[in-house]
mmCIF file of C-alpha atoms in Angstrom:
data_model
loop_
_atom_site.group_PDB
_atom_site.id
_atom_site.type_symbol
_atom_site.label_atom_id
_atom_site.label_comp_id
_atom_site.label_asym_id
_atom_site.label_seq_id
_atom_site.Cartn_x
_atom_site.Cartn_y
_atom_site.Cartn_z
ATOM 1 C CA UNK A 1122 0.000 0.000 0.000
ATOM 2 C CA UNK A 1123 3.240 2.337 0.936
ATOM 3 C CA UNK A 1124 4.452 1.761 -1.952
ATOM 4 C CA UNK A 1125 1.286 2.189 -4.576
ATOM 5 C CA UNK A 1126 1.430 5.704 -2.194
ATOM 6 C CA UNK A 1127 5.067 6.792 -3.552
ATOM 7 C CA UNK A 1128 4.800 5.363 -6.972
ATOM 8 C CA UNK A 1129 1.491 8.182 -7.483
ATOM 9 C CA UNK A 1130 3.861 10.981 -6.225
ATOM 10 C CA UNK A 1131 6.498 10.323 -8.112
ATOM 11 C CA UNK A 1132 4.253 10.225 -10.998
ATOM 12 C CA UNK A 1133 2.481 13.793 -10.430
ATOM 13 C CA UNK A 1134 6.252 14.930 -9.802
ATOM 14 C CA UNK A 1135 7.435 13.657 -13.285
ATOM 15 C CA UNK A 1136 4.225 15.349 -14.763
ATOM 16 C CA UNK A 1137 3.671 18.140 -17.067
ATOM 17 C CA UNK A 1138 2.881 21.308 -15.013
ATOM 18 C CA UNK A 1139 -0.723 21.636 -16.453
ATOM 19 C CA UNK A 1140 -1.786 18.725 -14.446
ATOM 20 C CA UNK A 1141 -0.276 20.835 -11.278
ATOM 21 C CA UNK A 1142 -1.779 24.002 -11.914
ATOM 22 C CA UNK A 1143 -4.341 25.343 -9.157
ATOM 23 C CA UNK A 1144 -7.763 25.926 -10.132
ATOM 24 C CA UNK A 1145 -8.434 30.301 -10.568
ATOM 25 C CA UNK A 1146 -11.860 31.403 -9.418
ATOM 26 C CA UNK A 1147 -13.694 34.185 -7.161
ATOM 27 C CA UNK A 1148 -14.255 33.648 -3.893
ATOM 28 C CA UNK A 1149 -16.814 36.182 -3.899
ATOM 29 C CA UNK A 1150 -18.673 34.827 -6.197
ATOM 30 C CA UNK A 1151 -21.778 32.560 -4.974
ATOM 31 C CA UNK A 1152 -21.847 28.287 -6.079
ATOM 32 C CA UNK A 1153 -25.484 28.919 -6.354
ATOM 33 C CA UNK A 1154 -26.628 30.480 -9.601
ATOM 34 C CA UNK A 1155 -29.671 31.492 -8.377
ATOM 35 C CA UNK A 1156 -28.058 34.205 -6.386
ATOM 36 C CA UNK A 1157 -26.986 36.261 -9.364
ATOM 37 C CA UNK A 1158 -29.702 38.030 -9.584
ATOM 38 C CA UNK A 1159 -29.760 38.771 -5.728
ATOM 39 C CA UNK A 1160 -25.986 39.832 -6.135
ATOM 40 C CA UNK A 1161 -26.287 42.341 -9.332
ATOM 41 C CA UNK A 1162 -28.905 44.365 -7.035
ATOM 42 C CA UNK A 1163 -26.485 44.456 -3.941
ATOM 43 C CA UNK A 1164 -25.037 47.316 -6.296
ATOM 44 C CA UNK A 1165 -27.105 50.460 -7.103
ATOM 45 C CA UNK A 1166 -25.987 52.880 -9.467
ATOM 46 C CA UNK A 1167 -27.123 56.306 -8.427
ATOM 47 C CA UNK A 1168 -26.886 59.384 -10.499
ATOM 48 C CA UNK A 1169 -25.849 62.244 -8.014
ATOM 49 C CA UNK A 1170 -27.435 65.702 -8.553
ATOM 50 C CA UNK A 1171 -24.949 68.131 -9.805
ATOM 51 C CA UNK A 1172 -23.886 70.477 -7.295
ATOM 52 C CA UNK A 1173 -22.851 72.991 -9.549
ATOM 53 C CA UNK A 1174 -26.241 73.926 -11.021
ATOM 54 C CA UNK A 1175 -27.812 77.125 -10.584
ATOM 55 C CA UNK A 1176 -31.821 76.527 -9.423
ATOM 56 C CA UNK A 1177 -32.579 80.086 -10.173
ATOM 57 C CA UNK A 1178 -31.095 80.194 -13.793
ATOM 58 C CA UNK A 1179 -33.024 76.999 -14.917
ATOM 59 C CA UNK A 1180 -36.918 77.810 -16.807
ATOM 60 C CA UNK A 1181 -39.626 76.278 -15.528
ATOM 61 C CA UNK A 1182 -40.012 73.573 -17.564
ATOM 62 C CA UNK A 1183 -36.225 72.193 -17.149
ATOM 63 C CA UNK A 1184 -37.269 72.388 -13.176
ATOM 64 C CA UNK A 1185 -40.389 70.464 -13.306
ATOM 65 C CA UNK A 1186 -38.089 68.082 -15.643
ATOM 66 C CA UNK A 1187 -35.416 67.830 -13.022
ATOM 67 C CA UNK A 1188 -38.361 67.900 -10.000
ATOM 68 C CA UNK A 1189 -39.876 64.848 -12.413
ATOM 69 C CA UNK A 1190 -36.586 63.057 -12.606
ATOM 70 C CA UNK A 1191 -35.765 62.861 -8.957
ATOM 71 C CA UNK A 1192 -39.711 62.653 -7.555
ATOM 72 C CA UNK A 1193 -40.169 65.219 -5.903
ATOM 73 C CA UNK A 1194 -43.567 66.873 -5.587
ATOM 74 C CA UNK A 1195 -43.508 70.777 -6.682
ATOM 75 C CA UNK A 1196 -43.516 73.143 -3.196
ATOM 76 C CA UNK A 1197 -47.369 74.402 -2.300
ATOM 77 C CA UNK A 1198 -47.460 78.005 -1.996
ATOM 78 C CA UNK A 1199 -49.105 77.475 1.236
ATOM 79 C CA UNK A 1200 -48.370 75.876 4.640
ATOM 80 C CA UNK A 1201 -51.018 72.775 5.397
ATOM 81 C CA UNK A 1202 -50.857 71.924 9.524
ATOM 82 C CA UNK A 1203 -53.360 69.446 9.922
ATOM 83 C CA UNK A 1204 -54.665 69.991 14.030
ATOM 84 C CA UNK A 1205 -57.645 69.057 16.083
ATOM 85 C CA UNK A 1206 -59.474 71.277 18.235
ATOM 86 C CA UNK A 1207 -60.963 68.999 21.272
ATOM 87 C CA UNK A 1208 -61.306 71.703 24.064
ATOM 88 C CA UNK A 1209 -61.601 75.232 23.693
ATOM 89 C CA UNK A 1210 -59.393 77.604 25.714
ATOM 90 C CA UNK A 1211 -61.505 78.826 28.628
ATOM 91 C CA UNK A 1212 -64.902 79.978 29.550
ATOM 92 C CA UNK A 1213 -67.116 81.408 26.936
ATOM 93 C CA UNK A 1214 -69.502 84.374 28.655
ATOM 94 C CA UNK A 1215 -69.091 82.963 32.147
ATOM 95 C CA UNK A 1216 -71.880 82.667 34.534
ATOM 96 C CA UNK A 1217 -71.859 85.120 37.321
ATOM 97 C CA UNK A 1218 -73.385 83.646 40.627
ATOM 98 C CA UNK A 1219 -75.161 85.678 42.857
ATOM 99 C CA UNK A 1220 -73.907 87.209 45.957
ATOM 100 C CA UNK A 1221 -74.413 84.902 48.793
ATOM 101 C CA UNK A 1222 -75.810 82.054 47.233
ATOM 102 C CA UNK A 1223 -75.534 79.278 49.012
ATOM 103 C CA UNK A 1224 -76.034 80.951 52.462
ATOM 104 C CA UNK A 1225 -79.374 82.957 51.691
ATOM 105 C CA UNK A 1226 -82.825 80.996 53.115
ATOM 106 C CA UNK A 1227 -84.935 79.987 50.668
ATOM 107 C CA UNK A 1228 -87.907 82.243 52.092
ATOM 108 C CA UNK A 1229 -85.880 85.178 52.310
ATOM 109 C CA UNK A 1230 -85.432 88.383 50.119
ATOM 110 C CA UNK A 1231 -82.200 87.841 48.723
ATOM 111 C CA UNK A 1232 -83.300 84.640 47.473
ATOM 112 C CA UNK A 1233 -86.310 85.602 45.832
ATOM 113 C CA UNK A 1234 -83.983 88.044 44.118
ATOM 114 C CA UNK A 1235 -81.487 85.746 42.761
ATOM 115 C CA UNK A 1236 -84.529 83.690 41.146
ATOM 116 C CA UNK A 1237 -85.635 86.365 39.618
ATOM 117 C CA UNK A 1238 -82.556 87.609 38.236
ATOM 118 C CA UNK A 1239 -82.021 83.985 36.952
ATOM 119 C CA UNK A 1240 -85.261 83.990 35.236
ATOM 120 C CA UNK A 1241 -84.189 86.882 33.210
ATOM 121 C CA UNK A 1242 -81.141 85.555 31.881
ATOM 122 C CA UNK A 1243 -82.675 82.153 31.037
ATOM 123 C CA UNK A 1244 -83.716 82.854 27.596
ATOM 124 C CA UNK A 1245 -79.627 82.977 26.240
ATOM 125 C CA UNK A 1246 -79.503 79.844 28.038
ATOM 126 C CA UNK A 1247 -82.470 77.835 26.695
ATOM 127 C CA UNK A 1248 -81.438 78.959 23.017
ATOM 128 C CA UNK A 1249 -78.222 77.223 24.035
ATOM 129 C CA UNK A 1250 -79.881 74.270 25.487
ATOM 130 C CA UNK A 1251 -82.245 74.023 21.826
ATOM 131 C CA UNK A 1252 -78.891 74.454 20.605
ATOM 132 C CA UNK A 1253 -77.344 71.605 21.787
ATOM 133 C CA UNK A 1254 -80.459 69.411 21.069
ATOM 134 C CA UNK A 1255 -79.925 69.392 17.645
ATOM 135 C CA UNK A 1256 -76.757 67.833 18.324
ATOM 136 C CA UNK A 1257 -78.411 65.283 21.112
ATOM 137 C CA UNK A 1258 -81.919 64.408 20.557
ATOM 138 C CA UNK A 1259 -81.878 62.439 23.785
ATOM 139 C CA UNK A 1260 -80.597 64.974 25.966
ATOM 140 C CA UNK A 1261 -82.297 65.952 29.145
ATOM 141 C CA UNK A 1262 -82.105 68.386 32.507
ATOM 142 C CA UNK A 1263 -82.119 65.816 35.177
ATOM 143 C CA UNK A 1264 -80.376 63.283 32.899
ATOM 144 C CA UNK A 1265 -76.792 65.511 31.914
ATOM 145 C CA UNK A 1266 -76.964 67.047 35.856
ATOM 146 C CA UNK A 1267 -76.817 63.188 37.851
ATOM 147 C CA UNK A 1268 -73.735 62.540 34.916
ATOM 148 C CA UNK A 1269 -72.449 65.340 35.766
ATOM 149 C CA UNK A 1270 -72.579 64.401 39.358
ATOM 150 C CA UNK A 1271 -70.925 61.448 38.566
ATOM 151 C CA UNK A 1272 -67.886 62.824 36.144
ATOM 152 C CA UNK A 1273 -67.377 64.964 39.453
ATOM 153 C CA UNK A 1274 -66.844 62.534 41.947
ATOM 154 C CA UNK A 1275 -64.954 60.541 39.289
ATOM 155 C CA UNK A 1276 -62.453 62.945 38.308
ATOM 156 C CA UNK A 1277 -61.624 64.025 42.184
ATOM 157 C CA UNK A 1278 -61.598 60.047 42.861
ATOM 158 C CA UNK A 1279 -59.409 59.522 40.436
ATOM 159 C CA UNK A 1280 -56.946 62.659 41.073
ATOM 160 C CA UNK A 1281 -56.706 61.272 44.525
ATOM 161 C CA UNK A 1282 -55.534 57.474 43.541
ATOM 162 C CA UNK A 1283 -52.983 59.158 40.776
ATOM 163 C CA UNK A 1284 -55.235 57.870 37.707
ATOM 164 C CA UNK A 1285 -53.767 60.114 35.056
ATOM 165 C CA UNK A 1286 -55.047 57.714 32.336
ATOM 166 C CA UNK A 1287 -58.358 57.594 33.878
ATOM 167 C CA UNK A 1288 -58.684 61.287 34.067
ATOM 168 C CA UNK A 1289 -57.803 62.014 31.022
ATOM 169 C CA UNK A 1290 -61.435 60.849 30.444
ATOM 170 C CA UNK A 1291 -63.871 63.437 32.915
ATOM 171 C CA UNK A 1292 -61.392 66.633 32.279
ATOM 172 C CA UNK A 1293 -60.387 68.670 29.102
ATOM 173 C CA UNK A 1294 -56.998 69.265 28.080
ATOM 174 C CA UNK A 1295 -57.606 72.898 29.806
ATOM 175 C CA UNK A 1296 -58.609 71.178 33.241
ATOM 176 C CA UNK A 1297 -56.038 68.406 33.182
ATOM 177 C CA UNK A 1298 -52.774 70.895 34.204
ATOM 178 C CA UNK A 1299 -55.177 72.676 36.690
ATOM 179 C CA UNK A 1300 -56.588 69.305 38.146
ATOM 180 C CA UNK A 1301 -52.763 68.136 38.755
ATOM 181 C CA UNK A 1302 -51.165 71.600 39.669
ATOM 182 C CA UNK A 1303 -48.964 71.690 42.972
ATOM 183 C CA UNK A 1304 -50.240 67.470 43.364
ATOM 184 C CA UNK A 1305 -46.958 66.009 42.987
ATOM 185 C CA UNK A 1306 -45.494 63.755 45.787
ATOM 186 C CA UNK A 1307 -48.826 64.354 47.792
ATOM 187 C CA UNK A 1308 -51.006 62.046 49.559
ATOM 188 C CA UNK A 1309 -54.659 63.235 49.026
ATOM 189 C CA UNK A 1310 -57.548 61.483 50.631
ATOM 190 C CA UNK A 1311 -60.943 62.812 49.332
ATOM 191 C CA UNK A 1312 -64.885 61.679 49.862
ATOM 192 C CA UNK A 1313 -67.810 62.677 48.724
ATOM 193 C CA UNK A 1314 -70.089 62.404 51.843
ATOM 194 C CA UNK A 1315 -73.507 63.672 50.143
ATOM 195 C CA UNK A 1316 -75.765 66.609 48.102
ATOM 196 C CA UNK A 1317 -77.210 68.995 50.356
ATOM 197 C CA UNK A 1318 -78.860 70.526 47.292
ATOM 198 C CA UNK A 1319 -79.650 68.542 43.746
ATOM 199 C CA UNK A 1320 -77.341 69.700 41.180
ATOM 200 C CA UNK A 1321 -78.629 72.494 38.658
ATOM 201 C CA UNK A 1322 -78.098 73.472 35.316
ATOM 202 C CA UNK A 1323 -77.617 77.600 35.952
ATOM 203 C CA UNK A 1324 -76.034 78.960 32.483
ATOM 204 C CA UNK A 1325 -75.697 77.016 28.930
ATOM 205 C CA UNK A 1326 -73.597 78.273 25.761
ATOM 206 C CA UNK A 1327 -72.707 77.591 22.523
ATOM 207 C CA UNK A 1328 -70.092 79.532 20.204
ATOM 208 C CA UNK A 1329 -68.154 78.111 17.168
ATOM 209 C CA UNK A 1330 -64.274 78.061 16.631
ATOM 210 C CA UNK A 1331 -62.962 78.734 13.582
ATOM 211 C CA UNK A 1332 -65.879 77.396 11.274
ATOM 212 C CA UNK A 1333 -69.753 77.729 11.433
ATOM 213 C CA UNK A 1334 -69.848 74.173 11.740
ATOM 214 C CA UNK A 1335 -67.445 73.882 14.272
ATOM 215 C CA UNK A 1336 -69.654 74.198 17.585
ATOM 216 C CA UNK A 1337 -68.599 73.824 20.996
ATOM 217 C CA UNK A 1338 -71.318 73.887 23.916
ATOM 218 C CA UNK A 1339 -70.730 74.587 27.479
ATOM 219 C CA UNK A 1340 -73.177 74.019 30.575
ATOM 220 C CA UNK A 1341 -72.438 75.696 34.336
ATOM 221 C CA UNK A 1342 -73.835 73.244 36.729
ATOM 222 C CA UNK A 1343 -74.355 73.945 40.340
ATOM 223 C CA UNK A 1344 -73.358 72.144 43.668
ATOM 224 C CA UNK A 1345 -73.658 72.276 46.651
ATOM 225 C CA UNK A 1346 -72.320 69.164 48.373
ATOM 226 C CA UNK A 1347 -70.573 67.832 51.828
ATOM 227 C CA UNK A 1348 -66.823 66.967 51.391
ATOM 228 C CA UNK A 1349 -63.806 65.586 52.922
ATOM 229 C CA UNK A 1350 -60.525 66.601 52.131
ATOM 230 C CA UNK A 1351 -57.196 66.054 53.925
ATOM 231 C CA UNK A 1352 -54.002 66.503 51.812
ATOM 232 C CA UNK A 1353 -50.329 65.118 53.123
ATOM 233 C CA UNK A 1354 -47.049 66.020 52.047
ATOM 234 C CA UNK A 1355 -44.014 63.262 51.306
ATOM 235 C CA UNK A 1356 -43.412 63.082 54.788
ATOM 236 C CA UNK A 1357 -47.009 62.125 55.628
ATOM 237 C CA UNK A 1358 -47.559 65.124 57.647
ATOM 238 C CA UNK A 1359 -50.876 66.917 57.083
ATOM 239 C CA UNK A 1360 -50.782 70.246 55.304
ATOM 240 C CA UNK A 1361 -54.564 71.067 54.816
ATOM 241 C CA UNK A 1362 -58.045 69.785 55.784
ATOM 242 C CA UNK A 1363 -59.127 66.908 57.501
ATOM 243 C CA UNK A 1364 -60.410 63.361 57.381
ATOM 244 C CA UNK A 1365 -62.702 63.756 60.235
ATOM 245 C CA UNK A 1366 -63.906 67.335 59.868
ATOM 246 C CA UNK A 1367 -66.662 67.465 56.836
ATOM 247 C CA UNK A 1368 -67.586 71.023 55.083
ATOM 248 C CA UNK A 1369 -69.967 72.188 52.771
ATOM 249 C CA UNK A 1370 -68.544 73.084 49.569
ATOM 250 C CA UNK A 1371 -70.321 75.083 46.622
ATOM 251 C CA UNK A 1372 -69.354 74.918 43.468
ATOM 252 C CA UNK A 1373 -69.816 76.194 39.813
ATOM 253 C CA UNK A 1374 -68.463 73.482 37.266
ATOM 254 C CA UNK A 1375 -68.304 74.455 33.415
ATOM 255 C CA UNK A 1376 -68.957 70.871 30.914
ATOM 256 C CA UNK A 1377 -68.076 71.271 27.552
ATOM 257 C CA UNK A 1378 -68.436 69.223 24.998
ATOM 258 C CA UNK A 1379 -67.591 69.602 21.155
ATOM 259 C CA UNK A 1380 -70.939 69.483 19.727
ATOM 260 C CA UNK A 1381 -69.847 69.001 15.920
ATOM 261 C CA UNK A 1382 -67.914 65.607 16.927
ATOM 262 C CA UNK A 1383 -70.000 62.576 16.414
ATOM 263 C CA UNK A 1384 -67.933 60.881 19.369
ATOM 264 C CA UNK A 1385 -67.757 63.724 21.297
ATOM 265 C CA UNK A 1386 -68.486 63.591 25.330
ATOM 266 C CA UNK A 1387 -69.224 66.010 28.267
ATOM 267 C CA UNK A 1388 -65.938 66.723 30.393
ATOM 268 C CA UNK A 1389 -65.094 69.261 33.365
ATOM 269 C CA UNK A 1390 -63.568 72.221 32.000
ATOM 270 C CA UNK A 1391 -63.272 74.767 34.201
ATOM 271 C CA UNK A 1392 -64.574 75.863 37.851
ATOM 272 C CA UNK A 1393 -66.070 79.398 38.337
ATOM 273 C CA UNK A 1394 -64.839 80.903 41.505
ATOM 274 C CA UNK A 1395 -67.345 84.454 41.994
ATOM 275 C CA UNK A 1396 -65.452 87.555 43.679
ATOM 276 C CA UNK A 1397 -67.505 87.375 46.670
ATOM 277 C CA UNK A 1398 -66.232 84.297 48.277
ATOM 278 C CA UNK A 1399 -63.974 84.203 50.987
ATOM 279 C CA UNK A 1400 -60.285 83.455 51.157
ATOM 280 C CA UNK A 1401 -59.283 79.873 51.588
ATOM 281 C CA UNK A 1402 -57.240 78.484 54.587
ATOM 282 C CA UNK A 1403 -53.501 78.614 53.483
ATOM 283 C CA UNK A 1404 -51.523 74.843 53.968
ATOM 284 C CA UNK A 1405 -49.306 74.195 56.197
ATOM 285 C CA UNK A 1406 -46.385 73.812 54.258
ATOM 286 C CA UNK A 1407 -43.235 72.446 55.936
ATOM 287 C CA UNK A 1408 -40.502 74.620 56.525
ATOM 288 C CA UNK A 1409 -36.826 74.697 57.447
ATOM 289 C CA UNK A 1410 -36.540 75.842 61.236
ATOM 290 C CA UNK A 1411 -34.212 79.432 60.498
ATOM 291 C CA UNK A 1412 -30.680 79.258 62.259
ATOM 292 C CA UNK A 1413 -30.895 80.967 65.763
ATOM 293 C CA UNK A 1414 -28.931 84.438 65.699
ATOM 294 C CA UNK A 1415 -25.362 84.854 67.384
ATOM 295 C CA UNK A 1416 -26.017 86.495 70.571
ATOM 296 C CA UNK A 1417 -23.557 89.434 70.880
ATOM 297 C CA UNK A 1418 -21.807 89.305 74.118
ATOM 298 C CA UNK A 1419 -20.769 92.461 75.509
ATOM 299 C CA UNK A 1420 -17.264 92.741 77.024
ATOM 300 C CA UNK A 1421 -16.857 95.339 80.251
ATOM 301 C CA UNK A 1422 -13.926 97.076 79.908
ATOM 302 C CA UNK A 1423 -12.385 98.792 82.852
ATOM 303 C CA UNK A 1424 -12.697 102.259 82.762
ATOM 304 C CA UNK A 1425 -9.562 104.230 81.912
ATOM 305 C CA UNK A 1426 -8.626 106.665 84.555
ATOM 306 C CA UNK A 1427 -8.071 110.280 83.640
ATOM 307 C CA UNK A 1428 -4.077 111.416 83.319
ATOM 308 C CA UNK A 1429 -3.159 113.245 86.146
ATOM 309 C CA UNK A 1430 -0.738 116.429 85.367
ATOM 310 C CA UNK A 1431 2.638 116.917 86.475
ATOM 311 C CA UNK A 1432 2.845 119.696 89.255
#
């Protein structure tokens, strides 16, 4: 076997050198001929635009040819920014409650007052009410005010357990910052105990934005409730209210709604607060104790005696 081993190397030794010559091919290039196509696109000639060209000197026509070559779509003289208006920006013709209501007996003069003066400016507010009927057949008084009720304690439930997602749903995008203003790194702990007075529709609006057909419709509701509210800082020391202490709260809530969207819905927007009402309580914010003063120490000096003069 050795030997049939050396015999066939001595043979390709004594050999022409055609038999020993290597084989020359690309390594590149793929065993598979079904690649080639695949390979021939791995390479794209582009034709570069020529830097050199003057824009302004060309005519029109050799621009739309060069615009035409390259596909691109001829500039619009005009600026399209498509947007969408959900929430106007604040209160349109706000309601202005009465002085004292809220306090006033229902069988006294200033009471009888403030219904007539709301009679009298009912008639804007109907219109608006028609108004938003078109939109709603099925709308109704007593229906929109216990929703209402509801979308209140909702939103106020749901600012207390930190439901951003789930408020996004009962406030505009104008009532959202105000809703979550100075809430950060607070504990709040909120109830609604009970209605001392049914919820009222007071004032109704509609205006458009923009367009005719782009309507918006706002409704002031009324209420006068009992509430809890005790707010904690990080350190889980109270800074305002209380969760034993109830008070009576009243309150003028603006709804809006965007009237012209099929899937629009009715959302807090904004809360009137009238002149007349009184201060509120400020928190008790924590504060760094201030460093105690260096007491100056006086130093008694002995008194210098007077020089006496040489006789």
């Amino acid at each position: 076997m050795a030997n049939n081993i050396l015999t066939k190397i001595g043979v390709f030794r004594i050999a022409p050198a055609i038999f020993n010559q290597h084989s020359r091919t690309t390594t590149s290039k793929h065993w598979i001929p079904k690649f080639k196509k695949l390979r021939a696109q791995k390479v794209l000639k582009v034709e570069l635009p020529d830097s050199n060209e003057v824009v302004s000197e060309m005519t029109p026509e050799k621009m739309r040819q060069k615009m035409k070559e390259r596909g691109i779509l001829p500039p619009r003289p005009w600026m399209e920014r498509p947007f969408y208006i959900s929430a106007t920006g604040g209160v349109f013709e706000a309601y202005v409650p009465p002085e004292g209501d809220g306090k006033a007996s229902i069988v006294s003069t200033t009471r009888a007052k403030q219904t007539v003066q709301l009679l009298e400016k009912k008639s804007k507010s109907m219109m608006a009410i028609r108004k938003i009927k078109s939109f709603e057949e099925d709308f109704d008084r007593s229906i929109f005010v216990q929703r209402a009720q509801e979308m209140y304690i909702k939103a106020h439930e749901c600012l207390a357990n930190n439901d951003k997602r789930g408020l996004r749903l009962y406030v505009t995008e104008k009532a959202y910052p105000e809703f979550r203003h100075n809430s950060s790194m607070k504990t709040i702990r909120w109830k609604f105990i009970e209605s001392l007075e049914p919820p009222t529709i007071v004032h109704a609006r509609c205006t458009d934005v923009v367009s005719k057909e782009n309507i918006f419709g706002q409704i002031t509701v009324r209420f006068h409730t009992r509430q809890q509210l005790a707010v904690y800082d990080r350190f889980g020391r109270l800074i305002h209210g209380s969760e034993i202490l109830a008070k009576d709260v009243l309150e003028y809530i603006v709804f809006e709604k965007h009237l012209s969207n099929l899937y629009g819905t009715w959302r807090i927007h904004d809360k009137i607060i009238p002149d007349w009402t009184a201060p509120k309580e400020p928190s008790k914010l924590t504060k760094i104790m201030p460093e105690p003063e260096p007491e100056i120490v006086k130093v008694e000096t002995e008194a210098e005696q007077p020089a006496i003069a040489d006789k």
